[in-house]
One Martini backbone bead per residue (centre of mass of N, CA, C, O) as a GRO file, in nm:
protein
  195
    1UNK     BB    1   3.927  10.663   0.999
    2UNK     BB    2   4.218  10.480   1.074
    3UNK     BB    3   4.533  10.467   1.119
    4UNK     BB    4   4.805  10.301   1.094
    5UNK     BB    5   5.002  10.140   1.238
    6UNK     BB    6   5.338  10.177   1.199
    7UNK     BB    7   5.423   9.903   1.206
    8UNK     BB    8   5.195   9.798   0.997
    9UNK     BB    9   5.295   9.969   0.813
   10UNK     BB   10   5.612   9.824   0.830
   11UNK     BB   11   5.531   9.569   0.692
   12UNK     BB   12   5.359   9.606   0.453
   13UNK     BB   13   5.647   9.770   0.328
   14UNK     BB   14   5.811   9.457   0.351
   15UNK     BB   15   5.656   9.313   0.197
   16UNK     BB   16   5.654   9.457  -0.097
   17UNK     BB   17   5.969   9.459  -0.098
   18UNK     BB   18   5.991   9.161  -0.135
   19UNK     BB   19   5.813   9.133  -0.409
   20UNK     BB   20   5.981   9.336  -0.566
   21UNK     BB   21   6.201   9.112  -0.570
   22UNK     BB   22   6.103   8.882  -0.664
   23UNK     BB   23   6.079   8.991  -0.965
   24UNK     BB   24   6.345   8.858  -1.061
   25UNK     BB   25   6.264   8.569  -1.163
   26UNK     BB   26   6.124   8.668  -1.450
   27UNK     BB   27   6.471   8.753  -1.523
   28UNK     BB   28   6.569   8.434  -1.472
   29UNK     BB   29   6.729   8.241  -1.608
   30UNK     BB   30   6.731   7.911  -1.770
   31UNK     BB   31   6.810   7.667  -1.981
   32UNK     BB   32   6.541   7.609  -2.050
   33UNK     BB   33   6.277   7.558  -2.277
   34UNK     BB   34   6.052   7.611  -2.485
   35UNK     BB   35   5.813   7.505  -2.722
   36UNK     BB   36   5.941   7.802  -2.864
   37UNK     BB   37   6.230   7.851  -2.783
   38UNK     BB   38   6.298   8.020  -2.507
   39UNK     BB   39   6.349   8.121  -2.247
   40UNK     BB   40   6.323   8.029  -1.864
   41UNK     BB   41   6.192   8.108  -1.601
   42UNK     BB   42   6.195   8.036  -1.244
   43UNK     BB   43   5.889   8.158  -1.240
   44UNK     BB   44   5.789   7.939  -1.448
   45UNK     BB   45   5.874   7.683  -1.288
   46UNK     BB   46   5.772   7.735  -1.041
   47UNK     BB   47   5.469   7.729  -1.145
   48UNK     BB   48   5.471   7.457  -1.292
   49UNK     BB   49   5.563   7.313  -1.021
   50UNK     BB   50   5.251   7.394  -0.868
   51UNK     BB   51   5.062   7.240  -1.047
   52UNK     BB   52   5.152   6.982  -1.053
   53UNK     BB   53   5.109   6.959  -0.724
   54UNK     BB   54   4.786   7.013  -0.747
   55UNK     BB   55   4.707   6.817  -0.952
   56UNK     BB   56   4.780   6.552  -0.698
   57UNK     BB   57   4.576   6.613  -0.433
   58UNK     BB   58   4.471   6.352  -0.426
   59UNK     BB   59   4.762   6.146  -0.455
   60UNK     BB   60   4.802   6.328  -0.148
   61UNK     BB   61   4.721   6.165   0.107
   62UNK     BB   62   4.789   6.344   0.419
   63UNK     BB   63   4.909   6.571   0.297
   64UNK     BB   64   5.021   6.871   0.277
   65UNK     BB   65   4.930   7.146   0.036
   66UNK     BB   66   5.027   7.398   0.132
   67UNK     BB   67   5.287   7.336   0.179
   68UNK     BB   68   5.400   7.209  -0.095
   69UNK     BB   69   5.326   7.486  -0.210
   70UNK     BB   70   5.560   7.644  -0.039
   71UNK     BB   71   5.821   7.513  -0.118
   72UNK     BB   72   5.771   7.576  -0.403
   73UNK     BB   73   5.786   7.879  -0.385
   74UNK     BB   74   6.067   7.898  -0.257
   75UNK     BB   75   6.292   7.693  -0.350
   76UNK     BB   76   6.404   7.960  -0.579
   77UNK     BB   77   6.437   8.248  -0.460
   78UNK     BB   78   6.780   8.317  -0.444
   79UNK     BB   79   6.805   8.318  -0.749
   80UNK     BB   80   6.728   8.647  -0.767
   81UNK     BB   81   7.039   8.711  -0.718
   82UNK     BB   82   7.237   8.465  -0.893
   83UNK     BB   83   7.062   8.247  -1.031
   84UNK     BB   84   7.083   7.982  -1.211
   85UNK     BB   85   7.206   7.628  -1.239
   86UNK     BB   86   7.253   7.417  -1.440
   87UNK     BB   87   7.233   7.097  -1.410
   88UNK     BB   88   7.469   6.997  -1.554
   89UNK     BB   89   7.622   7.207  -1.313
   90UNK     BB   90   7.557   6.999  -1.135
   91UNK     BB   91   7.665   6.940  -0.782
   92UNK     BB   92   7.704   6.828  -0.401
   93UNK     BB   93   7.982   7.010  -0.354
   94UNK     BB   94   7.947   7.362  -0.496
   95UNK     BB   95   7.749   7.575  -0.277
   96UNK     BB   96   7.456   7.601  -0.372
   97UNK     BB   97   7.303   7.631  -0.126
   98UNK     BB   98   7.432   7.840   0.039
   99UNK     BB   99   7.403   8.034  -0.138
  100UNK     BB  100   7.093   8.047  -0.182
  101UNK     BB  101   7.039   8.107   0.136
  102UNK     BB  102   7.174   8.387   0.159
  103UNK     BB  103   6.982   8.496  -0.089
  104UNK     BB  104   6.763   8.470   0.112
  105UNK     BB  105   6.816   8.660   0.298
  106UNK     BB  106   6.859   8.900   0.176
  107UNK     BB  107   6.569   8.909   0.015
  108UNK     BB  108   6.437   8.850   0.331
  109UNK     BB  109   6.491   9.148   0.495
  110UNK     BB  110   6.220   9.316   0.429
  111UNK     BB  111   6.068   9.123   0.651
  112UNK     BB  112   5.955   9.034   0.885
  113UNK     BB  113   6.037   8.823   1.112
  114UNK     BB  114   5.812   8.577   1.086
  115UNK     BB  115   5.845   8.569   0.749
  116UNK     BB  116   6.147   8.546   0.753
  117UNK     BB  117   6.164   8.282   0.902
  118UNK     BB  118   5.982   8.106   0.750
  119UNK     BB  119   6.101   8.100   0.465
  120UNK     BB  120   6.383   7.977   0.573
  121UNK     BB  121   6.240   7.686   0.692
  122UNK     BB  122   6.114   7.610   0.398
  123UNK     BB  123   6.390   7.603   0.277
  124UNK     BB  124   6.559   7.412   0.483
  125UNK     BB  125   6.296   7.191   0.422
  126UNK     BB  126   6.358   7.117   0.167
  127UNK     BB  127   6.682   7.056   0.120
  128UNK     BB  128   6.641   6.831   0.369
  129UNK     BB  129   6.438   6.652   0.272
  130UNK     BB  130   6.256   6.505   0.560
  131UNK     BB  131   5.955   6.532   0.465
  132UNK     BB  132   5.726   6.456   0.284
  133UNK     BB  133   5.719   6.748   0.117
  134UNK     BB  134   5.953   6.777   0.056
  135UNK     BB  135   6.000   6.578  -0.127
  136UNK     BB  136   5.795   6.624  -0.334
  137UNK     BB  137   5.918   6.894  -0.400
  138UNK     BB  138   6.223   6.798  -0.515
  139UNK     BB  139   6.049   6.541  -0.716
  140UNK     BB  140   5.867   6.745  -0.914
  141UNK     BB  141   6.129   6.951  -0.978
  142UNK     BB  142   6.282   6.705  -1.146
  143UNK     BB  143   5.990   6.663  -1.329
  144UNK     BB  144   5.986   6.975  -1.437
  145UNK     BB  145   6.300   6.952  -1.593
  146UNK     BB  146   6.222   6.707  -1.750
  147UNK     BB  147   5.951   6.803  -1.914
  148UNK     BB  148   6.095   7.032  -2.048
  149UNK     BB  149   6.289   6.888  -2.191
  150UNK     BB  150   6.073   6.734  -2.391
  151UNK     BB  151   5.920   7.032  -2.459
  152UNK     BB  152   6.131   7.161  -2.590
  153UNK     BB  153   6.298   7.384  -2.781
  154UNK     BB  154   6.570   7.214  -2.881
  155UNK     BB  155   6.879   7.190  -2.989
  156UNK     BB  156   7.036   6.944  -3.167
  157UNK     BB  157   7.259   6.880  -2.913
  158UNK     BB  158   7.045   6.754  -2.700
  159UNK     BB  159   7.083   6.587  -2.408
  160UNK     BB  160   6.815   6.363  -2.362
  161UNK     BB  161   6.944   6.127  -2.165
  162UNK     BB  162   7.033   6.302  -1.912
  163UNK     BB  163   6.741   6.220  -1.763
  164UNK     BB  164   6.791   5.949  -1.685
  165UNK     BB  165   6.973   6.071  -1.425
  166UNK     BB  166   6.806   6.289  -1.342
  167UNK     BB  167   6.659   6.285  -1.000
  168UNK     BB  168   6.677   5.985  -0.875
  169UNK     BB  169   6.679   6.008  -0.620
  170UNK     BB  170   6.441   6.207  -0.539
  171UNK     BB  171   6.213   6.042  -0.718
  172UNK     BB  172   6.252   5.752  -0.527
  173UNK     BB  173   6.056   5.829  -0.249
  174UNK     BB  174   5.801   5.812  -0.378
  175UNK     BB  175   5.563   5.647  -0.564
  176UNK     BB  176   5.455   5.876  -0.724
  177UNK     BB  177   5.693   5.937  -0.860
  178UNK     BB  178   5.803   5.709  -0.982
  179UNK     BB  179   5.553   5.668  -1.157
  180UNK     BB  180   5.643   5.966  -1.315
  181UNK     BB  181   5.914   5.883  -1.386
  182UNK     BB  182   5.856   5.655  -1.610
  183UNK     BB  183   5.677   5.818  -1.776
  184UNK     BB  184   5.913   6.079  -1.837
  185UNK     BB  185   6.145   5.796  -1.941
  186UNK     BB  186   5.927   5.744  -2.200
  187UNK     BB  187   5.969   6.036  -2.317
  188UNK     BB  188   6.264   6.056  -2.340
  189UNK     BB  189   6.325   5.789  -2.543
  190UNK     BB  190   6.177   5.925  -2.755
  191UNK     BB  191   6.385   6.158  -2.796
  192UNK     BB  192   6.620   5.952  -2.824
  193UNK     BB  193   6.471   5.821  -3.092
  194UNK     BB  194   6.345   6.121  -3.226
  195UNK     BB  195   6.021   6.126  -3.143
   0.00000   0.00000   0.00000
């Protein structure tokens, strides 16, 4: 059997090396708790929501499922570096896309350039959702941090309210997200009148 060429043995040591640094989202916590009250990692919201897009797969004929399935895994991945900004202190001119870019080019060094390159553009285009599949991911997002702020065993003056305008932009721009937000806005006002 033949040695692998140095290149190649170098390819795989940078994939590697990326996947181990990826591997700090499973402790960026982020606000939202789970249903026994824990903090969420950015790496469980992830899976969350690449879930989500999945079991949708009937509902999106036509669209790239393997697409929507990779912009869902990359969309947080910068967190890696810098950690989560809860939604609440979130801003449209705060220059947090700016900072995830950055720590995504940092987390994505050790990759070859070919993948290194395709993450960027997929964190890219996930960002400026442009494309059928970044909506669908953007605002898959925004509804499954709706979902859990409703499943969560939140603090007793958790503002389920928030739900209510919080990622309307986002999940209004196609049909399906639209009709998973009444539902989504419907599980919200039952929490908040107590139910």
């Amino acid at each position: 059997m033949e040695s692998p060429a140095p290149a190649e043995t170098e390819r795989l040591a940078g994939i590697i090396a990326f996947v181990q640094a990826a591997e700090r989202l499973k402790d960026t916590l982020r606000s939202g708790v789970t249903s026994k009250g824990r903090a969420e990692s950015t790496a469980e919201h992830s899976w969350r929501l690449c879930l989500l897009a999945l079991l949708f797969e009937r509902e999106l004929a036509g669209r790239d499922l393997l697409r929507l399935l990779k912009l869902c895994i990359v969309h947080d991945l910068g967190e890696a570096i810098s950690g989560d900004v809860p939604a609440i202190h979130q801003a449209g001119d705060d220059g947090r896309a700016e900072r995830e870019r950055a720590d995504l080019e940092t987390l994505c060094a050790p990759l070859p350039d070919d993948l290194r390159a395709e993450m960027l553009a997929l964190w890219d285009e996930y960002n400026a959702a442009l494309t059928p599949e970044a909506v669908l991911a953007k605002g898959f997002d925004k509804l499954e941090t709706m979902l859990q702020h409703v499943i969560g065993r939140n603090a007793p003056d958790f503002d389920y309210a928030f739900n209510l305008d919080y990622g309307v932009a986002q999940t209004s721009r196609d049909p399906l997200l639209s009709r998973l937000r009444a539902l989504v806005d419907a599980e919200t006002r039952r929490r908040v009148d107590g139910g």
